[in-house]
XYZ file of C-alpha atoms in Angstrom:
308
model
C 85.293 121.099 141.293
C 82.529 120.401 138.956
C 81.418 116.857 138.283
C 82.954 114.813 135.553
C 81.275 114.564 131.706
C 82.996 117.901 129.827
C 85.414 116.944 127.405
C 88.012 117.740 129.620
C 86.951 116.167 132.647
C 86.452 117.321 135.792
C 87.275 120.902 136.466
C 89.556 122.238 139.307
C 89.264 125.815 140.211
C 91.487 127.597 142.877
C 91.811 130.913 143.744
C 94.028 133.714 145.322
C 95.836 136.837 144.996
C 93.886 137.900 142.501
C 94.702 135.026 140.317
C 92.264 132.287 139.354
C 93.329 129.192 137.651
C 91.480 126.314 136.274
C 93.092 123.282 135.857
C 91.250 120.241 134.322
C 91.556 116.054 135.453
C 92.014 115.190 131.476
C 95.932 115.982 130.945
C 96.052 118.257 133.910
C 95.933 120.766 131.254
C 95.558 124.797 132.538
C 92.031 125.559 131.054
C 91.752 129.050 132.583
C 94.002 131.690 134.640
C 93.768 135.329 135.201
C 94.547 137.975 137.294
C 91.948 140.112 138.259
C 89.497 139.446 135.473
C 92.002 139.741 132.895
C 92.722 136.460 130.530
C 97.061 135.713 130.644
C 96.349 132.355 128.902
C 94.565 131.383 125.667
C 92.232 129.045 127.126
C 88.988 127.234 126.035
C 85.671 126.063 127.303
C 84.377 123.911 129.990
C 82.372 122.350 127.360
C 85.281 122.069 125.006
C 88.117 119.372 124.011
C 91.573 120.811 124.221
C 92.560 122.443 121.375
C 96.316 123.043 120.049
C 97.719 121.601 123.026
C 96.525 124.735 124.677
C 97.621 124.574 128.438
C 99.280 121.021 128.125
C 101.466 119.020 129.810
C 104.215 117.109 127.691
C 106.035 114.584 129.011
C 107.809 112.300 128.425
C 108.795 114.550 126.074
C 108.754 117.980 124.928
C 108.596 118.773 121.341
C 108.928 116.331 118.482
C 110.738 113.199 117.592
C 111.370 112.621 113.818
C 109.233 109.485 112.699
C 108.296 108.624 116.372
C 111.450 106.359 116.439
C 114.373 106.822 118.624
C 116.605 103.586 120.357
C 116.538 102.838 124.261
C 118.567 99.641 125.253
C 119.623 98.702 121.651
C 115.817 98.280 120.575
C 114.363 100.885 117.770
C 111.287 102.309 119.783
C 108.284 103.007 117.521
C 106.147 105.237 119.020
C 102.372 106.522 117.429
C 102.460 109.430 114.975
C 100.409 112.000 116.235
C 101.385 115.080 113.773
C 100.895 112.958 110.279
C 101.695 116.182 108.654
C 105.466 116.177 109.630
C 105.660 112.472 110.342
C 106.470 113.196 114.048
C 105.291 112.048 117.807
C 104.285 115.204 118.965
C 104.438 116.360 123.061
C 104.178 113.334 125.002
C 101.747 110.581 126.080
C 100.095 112.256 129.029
C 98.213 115.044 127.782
C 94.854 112.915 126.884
C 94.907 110.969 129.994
C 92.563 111.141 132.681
C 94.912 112.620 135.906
C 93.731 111.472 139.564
C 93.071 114.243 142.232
C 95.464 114.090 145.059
C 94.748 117.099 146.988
C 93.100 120.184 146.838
C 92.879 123.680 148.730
C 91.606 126.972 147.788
C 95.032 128.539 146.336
C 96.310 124.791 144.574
C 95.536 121.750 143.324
C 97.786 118.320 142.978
C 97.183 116.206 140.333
C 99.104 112.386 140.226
C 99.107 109.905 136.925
C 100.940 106.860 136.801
C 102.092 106.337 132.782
C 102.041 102.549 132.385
C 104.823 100.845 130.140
C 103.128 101.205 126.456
C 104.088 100.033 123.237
C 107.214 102.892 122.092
C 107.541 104.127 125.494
C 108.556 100.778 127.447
C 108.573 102.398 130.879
C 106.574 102.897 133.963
C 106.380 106.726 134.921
C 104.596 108.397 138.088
C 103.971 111.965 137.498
C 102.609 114.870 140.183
C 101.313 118.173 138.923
C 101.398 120.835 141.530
C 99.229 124.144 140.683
C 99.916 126.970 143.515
C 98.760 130.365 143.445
C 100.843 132.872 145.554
C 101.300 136.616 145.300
C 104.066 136.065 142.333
C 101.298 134.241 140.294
C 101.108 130.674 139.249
C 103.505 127.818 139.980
C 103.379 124.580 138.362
C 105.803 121.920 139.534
C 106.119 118.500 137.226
C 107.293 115.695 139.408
C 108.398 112.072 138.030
C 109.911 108.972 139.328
C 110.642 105.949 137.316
C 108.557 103.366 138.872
C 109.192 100.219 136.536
C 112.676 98.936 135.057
C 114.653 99.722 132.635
C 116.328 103.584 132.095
C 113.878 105.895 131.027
C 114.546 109.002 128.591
C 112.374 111.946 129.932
C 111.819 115.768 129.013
C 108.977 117.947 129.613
C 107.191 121.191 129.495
C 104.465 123.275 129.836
C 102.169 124.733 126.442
C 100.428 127.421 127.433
C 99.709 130.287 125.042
C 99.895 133.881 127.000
C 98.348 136.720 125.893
C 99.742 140.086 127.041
C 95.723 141.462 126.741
C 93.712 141.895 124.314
C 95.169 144.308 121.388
C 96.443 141.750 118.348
C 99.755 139.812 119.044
C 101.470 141.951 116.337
C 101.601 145.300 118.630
C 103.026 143.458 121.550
C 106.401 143.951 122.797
C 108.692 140.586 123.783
C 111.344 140.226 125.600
C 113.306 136.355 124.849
C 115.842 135.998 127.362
C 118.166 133.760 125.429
C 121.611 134.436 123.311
C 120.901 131.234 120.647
C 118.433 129.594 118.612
C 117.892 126.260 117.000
C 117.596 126.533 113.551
C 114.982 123.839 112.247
C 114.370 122.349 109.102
C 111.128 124.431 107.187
C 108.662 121.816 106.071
C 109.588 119.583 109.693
C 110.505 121.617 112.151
C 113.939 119.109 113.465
C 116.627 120.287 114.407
C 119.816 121.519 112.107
C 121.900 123.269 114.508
C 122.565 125.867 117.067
C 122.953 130.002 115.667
C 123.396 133.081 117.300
C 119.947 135.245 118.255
C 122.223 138.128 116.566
C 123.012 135.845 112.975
C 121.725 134.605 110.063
C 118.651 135.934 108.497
C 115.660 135.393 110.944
C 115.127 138.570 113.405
C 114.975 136.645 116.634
C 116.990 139.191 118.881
C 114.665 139.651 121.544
C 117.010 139.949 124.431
C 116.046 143.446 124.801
C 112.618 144.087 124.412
C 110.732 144.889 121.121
C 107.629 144.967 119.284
C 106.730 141.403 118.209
C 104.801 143.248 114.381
C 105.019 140.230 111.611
C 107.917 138.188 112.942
C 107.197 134.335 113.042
C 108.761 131.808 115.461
C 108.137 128.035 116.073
C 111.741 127.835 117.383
C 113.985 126.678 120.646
C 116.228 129.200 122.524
C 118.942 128.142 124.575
C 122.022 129.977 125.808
C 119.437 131.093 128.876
C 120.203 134.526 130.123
C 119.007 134.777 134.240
C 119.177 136.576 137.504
C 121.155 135.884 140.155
C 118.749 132.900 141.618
C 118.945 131.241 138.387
C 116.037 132.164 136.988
C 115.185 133.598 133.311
C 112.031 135.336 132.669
C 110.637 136.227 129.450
C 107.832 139.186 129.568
C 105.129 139.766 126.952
C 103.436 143.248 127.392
C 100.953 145.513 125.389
C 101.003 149.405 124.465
C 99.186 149.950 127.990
C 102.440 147.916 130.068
C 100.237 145.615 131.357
C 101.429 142.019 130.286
C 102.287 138.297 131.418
C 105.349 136.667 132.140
C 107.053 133.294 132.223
C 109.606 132.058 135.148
C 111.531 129.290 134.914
C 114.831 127.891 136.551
C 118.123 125.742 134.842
C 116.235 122.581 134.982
C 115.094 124.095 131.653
C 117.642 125.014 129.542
C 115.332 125.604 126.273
C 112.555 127.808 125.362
C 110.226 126.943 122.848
C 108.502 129.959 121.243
C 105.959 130.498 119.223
C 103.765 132.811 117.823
C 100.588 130.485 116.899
C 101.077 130.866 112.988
C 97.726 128.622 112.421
C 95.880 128.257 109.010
C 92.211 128.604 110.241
C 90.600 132.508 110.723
C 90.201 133.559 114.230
C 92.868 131.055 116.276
C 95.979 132.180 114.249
C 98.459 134.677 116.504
C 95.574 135.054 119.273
C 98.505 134.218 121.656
C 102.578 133.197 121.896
C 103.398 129.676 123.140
C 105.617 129.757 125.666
C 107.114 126.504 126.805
C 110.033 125.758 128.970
C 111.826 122.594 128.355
C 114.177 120.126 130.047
C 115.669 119.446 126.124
C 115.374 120.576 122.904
C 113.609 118.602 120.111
C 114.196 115.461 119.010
C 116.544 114.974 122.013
C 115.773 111.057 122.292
C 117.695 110.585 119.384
C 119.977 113.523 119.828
C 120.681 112.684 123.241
C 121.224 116.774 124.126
C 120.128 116.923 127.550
C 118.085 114.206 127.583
C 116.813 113.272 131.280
C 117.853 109.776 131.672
C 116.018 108.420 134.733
C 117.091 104.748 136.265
C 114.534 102.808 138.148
C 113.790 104.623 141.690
C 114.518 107.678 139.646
C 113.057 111.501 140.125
C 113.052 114.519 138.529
C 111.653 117.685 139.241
C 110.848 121.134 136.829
C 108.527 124.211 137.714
C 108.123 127.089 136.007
C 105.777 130.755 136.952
C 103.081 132.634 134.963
C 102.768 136.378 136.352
C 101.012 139.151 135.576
C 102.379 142.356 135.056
């Protein structure tokens, strides 16, 4: 661990099986991991902020809500508007926050943050992050229980952006495990409705694996294809086979993808968010899947980064 004062906080580093993961006390955010010297993860700098959400935790939701406003308990909740742009609350209220160390050993790290009741979000939340290296790569495991009163909506995921090595996003081949999309509105990016990988006119058919080239996504799969244990994996590999992939079990029945369409030169497609989520966007006023947790309440999602 190195001492406190970097944008991001303190720093927790743990090692094994090749892998090594940083994982940092502001948002519990994964700065760094590789395997064997090579980068799966677009990270950034000790010295650095977090940048587009770039290993981040969101929770209590995932995603966007339109206008920030959704009703719990026959009030209108107003929460802050953190994406101006699209008029939206963006990926939670936990991702700034300073996280408390709970434990720590060489292969993982646990990270704890009680979310107090807040103007918009009206409810008491105690989160765990559990980081684990093991021979299958990196674990994370979300925890929550609903400490105050009152029902509390809840969704989360992870944000990381994995990079299959270091030949341009364009040449690498995807695999999407998932039979539907959510087709989203363009200048937005809410929800419309539900469409077939296989339909319409966007080439998002990745349930058999194929070179990514100019295709752009900032859309949720669903319809989750997986293995007999429950568990869908989407892969992301280069010319050379070498790759990353992403494990994760029902808890999350939606995928976001996306391949980091950004205006500015040199941070556009350097990597394809990958983010697992309890519920699609928008779900606190949509209601689809939302996590609805009463007092006493727990939850639990986890999801694997591997390298191929």
């Amino acid at each position: 661990m190195t001492k406190p004062g970097t944008p991001s906080g303190a720093q927790y580093e743990i090692t094994g099986h090749g892998y090594r993961a940083v994982v940092t006390e502001v948002g519990a955010c994964l700065r760094l991991l590789q395997f064997e010297g090579r980068d799966l993860v677009v990270g950034f700098g000790e010295d650095e902020a977090m940048v587009n959400f770039r290993g981040a935790l969101a929770a209590p939701w995932p995603n966007r809500i339109a206008d920030g406003r959704y009703p719990a308990d026959g009030v209108l909740e107003q929460l802050p508007i953190n994406e101006p742009t699209r008029d939206c609350a963006l990926h939670g209220l936990v991702f700034d926050r300073d996280w408390r160390l709970l434990a720590q050993a060489p292969d993982s790290v646990v990270l704890g943050l009680r979310l107090p009741a807040g103007p918009g979000y009206p409810f008491q939340l105690d989160l765990t992050a559990r980081y684990a290296l093991a021979a299958d790569g990196l674990t994370t495991t979300i925890e929550v229980r609903n400490s105050g009163t009152g029902t509390a909506p809840y969704g989360v995921c992870p944000h990381p952006y994995l990079r299959a090595g270091d030949s341009p996003l364009d040449s690498w081949t995807l695999t999407i495990p998932a039979d539907l999309f959510l087709e989203v509105t363009p200048d937005r990016l809410l929800p419309v409705g539900v469409v077939d990988v296989a339909g319409g006119d966007l080439a998002f058919d990745f349930r058999d694996p194929r070179v990514l080239g100019t295709t752009e996504i900032d859309h949720a799969f669903t319809g989750i294809l997986r293995d007999s244990s429950g568990l869908a994996t989407l892969e992301l590999r280069e010319a050379g086979g070498h790759g990353v992939a992403m494990s994760f079990g029902p808890e999350c029945p939606w995928l976001q993808v996306h391949t980091a369409d950004l205006p500015l030169p040199g941070i556009t497609r350097i990597g394809l968010a990958v983010e697992p989520m309890t519920c699609p966007p928008d779900a606190f006023n949509s209601g689809i899947d939302l996590i609805r947790l009463a007092p006493g309440d727990t939850h639990e999602a986890s999801w694997r980064i591997s390298a191929l």
